[in-house]
Each structure stands twice: as C-alpha cells, then as structure tokens.
Coordinates of C-alpha atoms in Angstrom, one line a residue:
X824 CA 189.8 152.5 122.5
X825 CA 191.8 149.6 123.1
X826 CA 194.6 148.8 120.2
X827 CA 194.7 145.0 119.8
X828 CA 198.5 144.8 119.0
X829 CA 200.8 146.2 121.3
X830 CA 204.0 147.9 120.6
X831 CA 206.1 145.3 123.1
X832 CA 205.2 142.0 121.0
X833 CA 208.1 140.5 119.5
X834 CA 207.9 140.3 115.7
X835 CA 207.8 136.5 115.4
X836 CA 205.4 135.9 118.2
X837 CA 202.9 139.0 116.6
X838 CA 203.1 137.2 113.3
X839 CA 202.2 133.8 114.4
X840 CA 199.5 135.1 116.3
X841 CA 198.1 137.7 113.8
X842 CA 198.0 134.6 111.2
X843 CA 196.2 132.4 113.5
X844 CA 193.7 135.3 114.1
X845 CA 193.4 136.0 110.6
X846 CA 192.6 131.8 109.7
X847 CA 189.4 132.2 112.3
X848 CA 188.3 135.7 110.8
X849 CA 185.4 134.3 108.2
X850 CA 185.5 137.8 106.5
X851 CA 187.8 140.3 105.1
X852 CA 188.3 143.7 106.8
X853 CA 185.6 146.2 106.1
X854 CA 186.8 149.6 105.4
X855 CA 184.8 152.3 103.7
X856 CA 182.7 155.3 104.2
X857 CA 182.8 158.0 106.8
X858 CA 179.2 159.4 108.2
X859 CA 178.6 162.6 109.0
X860 CA 176.4 163.4 112.4
X861 CA 173.8 164.8 110.2
X862 CA 173.6 161.2 108.0
X863 CA 173.7 159.7 111.6
X864 CA 171.4 161.5 113.1
X865 CA 168.7 161.2 110.2
X866 CA 169.5 157.6 109.7
X867 CA 171.1 158.7 106.2
X868 CA 172.9 155.5 106.2
X869 CA 172.0 152.6 103.9
X870 CA 170.5 149.4 105.1
X871 CA 171.0 145.9 102.9
X872 CA 167.7 146.3 100.9
X873 CA 169.1 149.9 99.7
X874 CA 171.8 147.8 98.3
X875 CA 169.8 145.4 96.7
X876 CA 167.7 147.9 95.1
X877 CA 170.7 149.7 93.4
X878 CA 172.3 146.7 92.4
X879 CA 169.1 146.1 90.7
X880 CA 168.5 149.8 89.1
X881 CA 172.5 149.4 87.9
X882 CA 171.3 146.1 86.0
X883 CA 168.3 147.3 84.4
X884 CA 169.5 150.6 83.3
X885 CA 172.9 149.8 82.1
X886 CA 171.5 146.7 79.9
X887 CA 169.4 149.0 78.0
X888 CA 172.0 152.2 77.5
X889 CA 173.4 152.5 74.1
X890 CA 176.3 154.6 75.2
X891 CA 177.5 151.8 77.8
X892 CA 179.7 148.8 75.9
X893 CA 180.4 146.8 78.9
X894 CA 179.9 146.7 82.9
X895 CA 180.6 144.3 85.8
X896 CA 179.7 144.9 89.4
X897 CA 182.3 143.7 91.7
X898 CA 183.7 143.6 95.4
X899 CA 181.8 143.4 98.5
X900 CA 178.2 143.8 96.9
X901 CA 179.0 141.1 94.4
X902 CA 180.2 138.9 97.1
X903 CA 177.4 139.7 99.8
X904 CA 180.0 140.3 102.7
X905 CA 179.0 144.3 102.5
X906 CA 178.1 146.6 105.3
X907 CA 176.4 150.0 105.8
X908 CA 179.7 151.6 105.0
X909 CA 180.4 150.3 101.6
X910 CA 179.6 151.4 98.3
X911 CA 179.0 149.6 95.0
X912 CA 181.7 148.9 92.6
X913 CA 181.2 149.1 88.8
X914 CA 183.5 148.8 85.9
X915 CA 181.9 151.0 82.8
X916 CA 183.5 150.2 79.4
X917 CA 181.9 153.1 77.5
X918 CA 181.5 154.3 73.8
X919 CA 184.0 157.1 73.6
X920 CA 182.2 158.4 70.2
X921 CA 179.2 158.8 72.9
X922 CA 180.9 160.4 76.0
X923 CA 178.7 162.9 76.6
X924 CA 175.8 161.0 76.8
X925 CA 177.4 158.2 78.8
X926 CA 178.7 161.0 81.5
X927 CA 175.1 162.0 81.7
X928 CA 174.0 158.5 82.2
X929 CA 176.4 157.7 85.0
X930 CA 175.3 160.8 86.9
X931 CA 172.0 160.3 86.7
X932 CA 172.8 156.6 88.0
X933 CA 174.6 158.5 91.0
X934 CA 171.7 160.6 91.8
X935 CA 169.4 157.9 92.0
X936 CA 171.6 155.7 94.0
X937 CA 172.3 158.6 96.4
X938 CA 168.6 159.1 96.9
X939 CA 169.1 156.0 98.8
X940 CA 172.0 156.9 100.5
X941 CA 174.4 154.2 98.6
X942 CA 177.3 155.6 96.9
X943 CA 178.6 154.6 93.7
X944 CA 182.2 153.7 92.6
X945 CA 182.0 154.0 89.4
X946 CA 185.5 153.0 87.2
X947 CA 184.9 154.4 84.1
X948 CA 187.2 153.7 80.8
X949 CA 186.1 154.5 77.3
X950 CA 186.4 151.6 74.6
X951 CA 189.3 153.1 72.5
X952 CA 191.5 153.7 75.4
X953 CA 190.9 150.3 77.1
X954 CA 192.2 148.3 74.0
X955 CA 195.7 150.2 74.7
X956 CA 198.1 149.9 77.6
X957 CA 197.2 153.5 78.5
X958 CA 194.3 152.7 80.3
X959 CA 194.3 152.5 84.3
X960 CA 192.8 149.2 84.9
X961 CA 195.8 147.7 86.6
X962 CA 196.7 143.8 86.4
X963 CA 195.3 143.0 90.3
X964 CA 192.1 145.2 89.4
X965 CA 191.7 143.4 86.3
X966 CA 192.2 140.0 88.2
X967 CA 189.4 141.2 90.3
X968 CA 186.8 142.1 87.3
X969 CA 187.6 138.5 85.6
X970 CA 186.8 136.8 89.0
X971 CA 183.8 139.0 89.1
X972 CA 182.6 138.0 85.5
X973 CA 183.2 134.2 86.2
X974 CA 181.0 134.9 89.2
X975 CA 178.0 136.3 88.6
X976 CA 179.1 140.1 88.4
X977 CA 178.8 140.9 84.2
X978 CA 176.0 143.4 83.7
X979 CA 176.2 143.9 80.1
X980 CA 179.2 143.2 77.1
X981 CA 182.2 140.5 78.3
X982 CA 185.0 143.2 77.4
X983 CA 187.7 141.0 78.5
X984 CA 189.2 139.5 75.2
X985 CA 189.6 143.1 73.9
X986 CA 191.0 144.6 77.3
X987 CA 195.3 145.6 76.5
X988 CA 197.2 143.7 78.9
X989 CA 198.4 146.2 82.0
X990 CA 201.4 146.1 84.2
X991 CA 202.3 148.4 87.0
X992 CA 206.1 149.5 86.7
X993 CA 208.2 150.6 89.7
X994 CA 207.8 154.1 88.6
X995 CA 203.9 154.1 88.9
X996 CA 204.0 152.4 92.1
X997 CA 206.3 155.2 93.5
X998 CA 204.0 157.8 91.7
X999 CA 201.0 156.4 93.6
X1000 CA 202.6 156.3 97.3
X1001 CA 203.7 159.7 96.7
X1002 CA 200.5 161.0 95.6
X1003 CA 198.8 159.3 98.9
X1004 CA 201.2 161.4 100.8
X1005 CA 200.8 164.7 99.4
X1006 CA 197.0 163.9 99.5
X1007 CA 197.3 163.6 103.3
X1008 CA 199.4 166.1 103.9
X1009 CA 197.2 168.8 102.1
X1010 CA 194.0 167.7 103.7
X1011 CA 195.9 168.0 107.1
X1012 CA 196.9 171.6 106.7
X1013 CA 193.4 172.5 105.2
X1014 CA 191.1 170.3 107.9
X1015 CA 189.7 173.1 110.0
X1016 CA 188.3 175.0 106.9
X1017 CA 186.7 171.8 106.0
X1018 CA 182.7 171.5 106.3
X1019 CA 181.1 167.9 107.3
X1020 CA 181.0 166.1 104.1
X1021 CA 184.4 167.1 103.1
X1022 CA 185.9 166.3 106.4
X1023 CA 184.1 162.7 106.1
X1024 CA 185.8 162.2 102.9
X1025 CA 189.0 163.1 104.3
X1026 CA 188.9 161.2 107.3
X1027 CA 187.9 157.8 105.1
X1028 CA 191.4 158.5 102.8
X1029 CA 193.3 158.7 106.4
X1030 CA 192.3 155.3 106.9
X1031 CA 192.3 153.9 103.8
X1032 CA 195.8 154.9 102.7
X1033 CA 197.9 152.6 104.5
X1034 CA 196.1 149.4 103.3
X1035 CA 196.4 150.6 99.8
X1036 CA 200.0 151.5 100.3
X1037 CA 200.9 148.5 102.1
X1038 CA 199.3 146.3 98.7
X1039 CA 201.7 148.7 96.4
X1040 CA 204.5 148.4 98.5
X1041 CA 204.0 144.2 98.1
X1042 CA 203.8 144.6 94.4
X1043 CA 206.7 146.7 94.3
X1044 CA 208.8 143.6 95.7
X1045 CA 206.5 140.9 94.0
X1046 CA 205.2 139.4 97.1
X1047 CA 201.5 139.2 96.2
X1048 CA 199.8 136.2 96.3
X1049 CA 196.6 137.3 97.8
X1050 CA 195.2 140.5 97.6
X1051 CA 192.4 140.5 100.4
X1052 CA 193.0 142.7 103.1
X1053 CA 193.5 140.2 105.4
X1054 CA 196.1 138.5 103.5
X1055 CA 197.9 142.3 102.6
X1056 CA 198.3 142.7 106.5
X1057 CA 199.8 139.2 107.4
X1058 CA 202.1 139.5 104.3
X1059 CA 203.3 142.8 105.3
X1060 CA 203.8 142.0 108.7
X1061 CA 206.2 138.9 107.7
X1062 CA 208.2 141.2 105.6
X1063 CA 208.8 144.9 106.7
X1064 CA 209.9 146.2 109.9
X1065 CA 207.9 146.6 113.1
X1066 CA 207.6 150.2 113.0
X1067 CA 205.8 150.0 109.8
X1068 CA 203.1 147.2 110.2
X1069 CA 202.2 148.1 113.5
X1070 CA 201.2 151.4 112.6
X1071 CA 199.2 149.5 109.7
X1072 CA 197.8 147.0 112.6
X1073 CA 196.8 150.2 114.8
X1074 CA 194.9 152.3 111.6
X1075 CA 193.5 148.8 110.8
X1076 CA 191.9 148.5 114.6
X1077 CA 190.6 152.5 114.8
X1078 CA 188.5 151.4 111.3
X1079 CA 186.9 148.2 113.1
X1080 CA 186.2 150.6 116.2
X1081 CA 185.0 153.0 113.7
X1082 CA 182.3 150.2 112.0
X1083 CA 181.1 149.1 115.5
X1084 CA 180.8 152.7 116.9
X1085 CA 178.2 153.2 114.0
X1086 CA 176.5 150.2 114.5
X1087 CA 176.0 151.7 118.3
X1088 CA 175.1 154.9 116.9
X1089 CA 172.2 153.4 114.9
X1090 CA 171.0 151.8 117.9
X1091 CA 171.0 154.9 120.3
X1092 CA 172.3 158.1 118.9
X1093 CA 174.4 159.9 121.0
X1094 CA 176.2 163.2 119.3
X1095 CA 178.9 163.8 122.2
X1096 CA 180.1 160.1 121.5
X1097 CA 180.0 160.0 117.7
X1098 CA 181.9 163.4 117.9
X1099 CA 184.6 161.9 120.4
X1100 CA 184.8 159.0 117.7
X1101 CA 185.3 161.4 114.8
X1102 CA 188.2 163.4 117.1
X1103 CA 189.7 159.9 117.5
X1104 CA 190.4 159.4 114.0
X1105 CA 191.4 163.1 113.3
X1106 CA 194.1 161.9 116.0
X1107 CA 195.3 159.3 113.9
X1108 CA 196.7 161.6 111.0
X1109 CA 199.9 162.1 112.3
X1110 CA 200.4 158.0 112.5
X1111 CA 199.4 157.6 109.0
X1112 CA 201.4 160.4 107.7
X1113 CA 204.2 158.1 109.6
X1114 CA 203.4 155.2 108.1
X1115 CA 203.5 157.0 104.5
X1116 CA 206.6 158.7 105.0
X1117 CA 208.3 155.4 106.4
X1118 CA 207.4 153.5 103.2
X1119 CA 208.5 156.1 101.0
X1120 CA 211.8 156.0 103.1
X1121 CA 212.1 152.4 102.3
X1122 CA 211.5 152.8 98.4
X1123 CA 214.2 155.5 98.5
X1124 CA 216.6 152.9 100.3
X1125 CA 215.7 150.1 97.6
X1126 CA 217.3 152.1 95.1

C-alpha cells in the first residue's frame, strides 16, 4: 500500500501541496463502515437504490408516527455524495411522554433498513431535554441540522426555534478525547476475542477517531471555520506539529485505500486479498493510539 504523504516532507511544502490538492478534489473525504468478509462475499453491501429506498421509508413512516415530534435527515445522503460505506444520518426529537413507543418505532425502522443493508445513524433526543442546555447536540452538529433543514432534509416538525443554545466547554472536549483513547485501547486489548461483526465496528472506530479528535482539537483552540473533513485536515496540518498531522493523513490515506479495495472486491471477490486489507487496518491501531496520545499531551501542555 502506498502512503501518499512522506515523512520527509517539510511542513511548509506539505501544507502548500495538500491545500492545492484539496482544492482539486470535488468531494469531501468519505469515512464510514467496515465490512465483514461475509457481507462482501454475499453482496450485502448497499447500492445507491437501497439508500434512496431507506430515505423514502424514513420520510413516509416518520411523518405519520405520533411519538416523533421532529426529524431531519442530514449528511452525505442528503447531499447526494454518499458511497457504499455511508449510513443515513437522522436527528429525531421524540415525545418524552411516549418514549417507549418512540424507541420501539425507531428499532423497527432500523430493522427494515438493515434488511436493505443500509445502516441508520439515529441521533435521538426527547423534546423536553432538547429545550435545555443538557441536550447532546453540540454547536457544530446544530449548524449541520440548520443547513439540512434549509436544503430539504426536514421530514417533520421544524424544532429549531425550541432547541436550547449549546456550547462545548473545554472540559467536554478533553473528556471526548480521553474517551476515544480509552475506547481504542480497550478494543485493542480485547480484539482477539471479537467476532467478525464486532471487529468491523471496532476498526471503523480506529479509522474515524483521528479525524474526530482533530476536529475537537481545532474547537479547543477556536480554529474551526469549516468542519468538512478536508478543511479540518488542512487546518490541522497548518497548526499542529508534524508528528500529529503526519499520522492524521496516514490514516486518511488508509481509509481511502480501503474504500478502493471494497469497490475492487465487489467487482472481483478475493478473500485472501481482503483479509490482507483488514490486516493492514489492524496494523494501524498503534498509529491511531499514538495520534490520540499526542493530542492528549498537547491538551495537558495547554494547561
């Protein structure tokens, strides 16, 4: 596997090159699902039509479900730039009085979507907590939701006027980074006992954690203008030390490489090659941990 960004590049030259490269790329980075060999070999990988069917299902069933107060589809499916590794992102504000009914309804929707091999990433919040500062919807998340409503993602009940203001204090950012570190460490220690499905979920976290943490670090120092993955990566490279951004782009390259391998496997299945691909991702776990550790040390030095 080729790594596109050499460790020998000087930081200024690197930043110039990466920014120029990012400007030529029409789409944002696509991180997402890791598939088991069983899913690949049995073609249980979603197609474009499957995403469209599930999005239609969400709109139809949520619109008439009384326990759901508001719902918004956002992310790659709304933008139309999804791929087979994507999921469907959906914010759901439900009636806290009908909590059991709402949970049962969402579980049933999830089952229907999975029958079409499409995962739904629900972000549920009850309508009572949504009006307080204790909801889990951060400022950047709400920015995405507002943009999604304006571009056709609203399924039901525009709740924007009733959502309480949200901030992400320093302590919450520190807790997030610490939690990511522990999750990867714990999974690394237990990985040999994982079945194929659990391993796939864990490796997805391994590939996604550096980008998520990079965004939180930019939030920490107040340097987020654009939270697309491309913009986050470029901004991070301009601000943070070489040992950090080098590892970030290494993981980004591996994630891109994996997407290409999935597409190749769908065209011509080869279990041996796919197993080698999964092995390559497993070998990157120490790099992800080094990246997270370096960012935690940066936070400690920042006081």
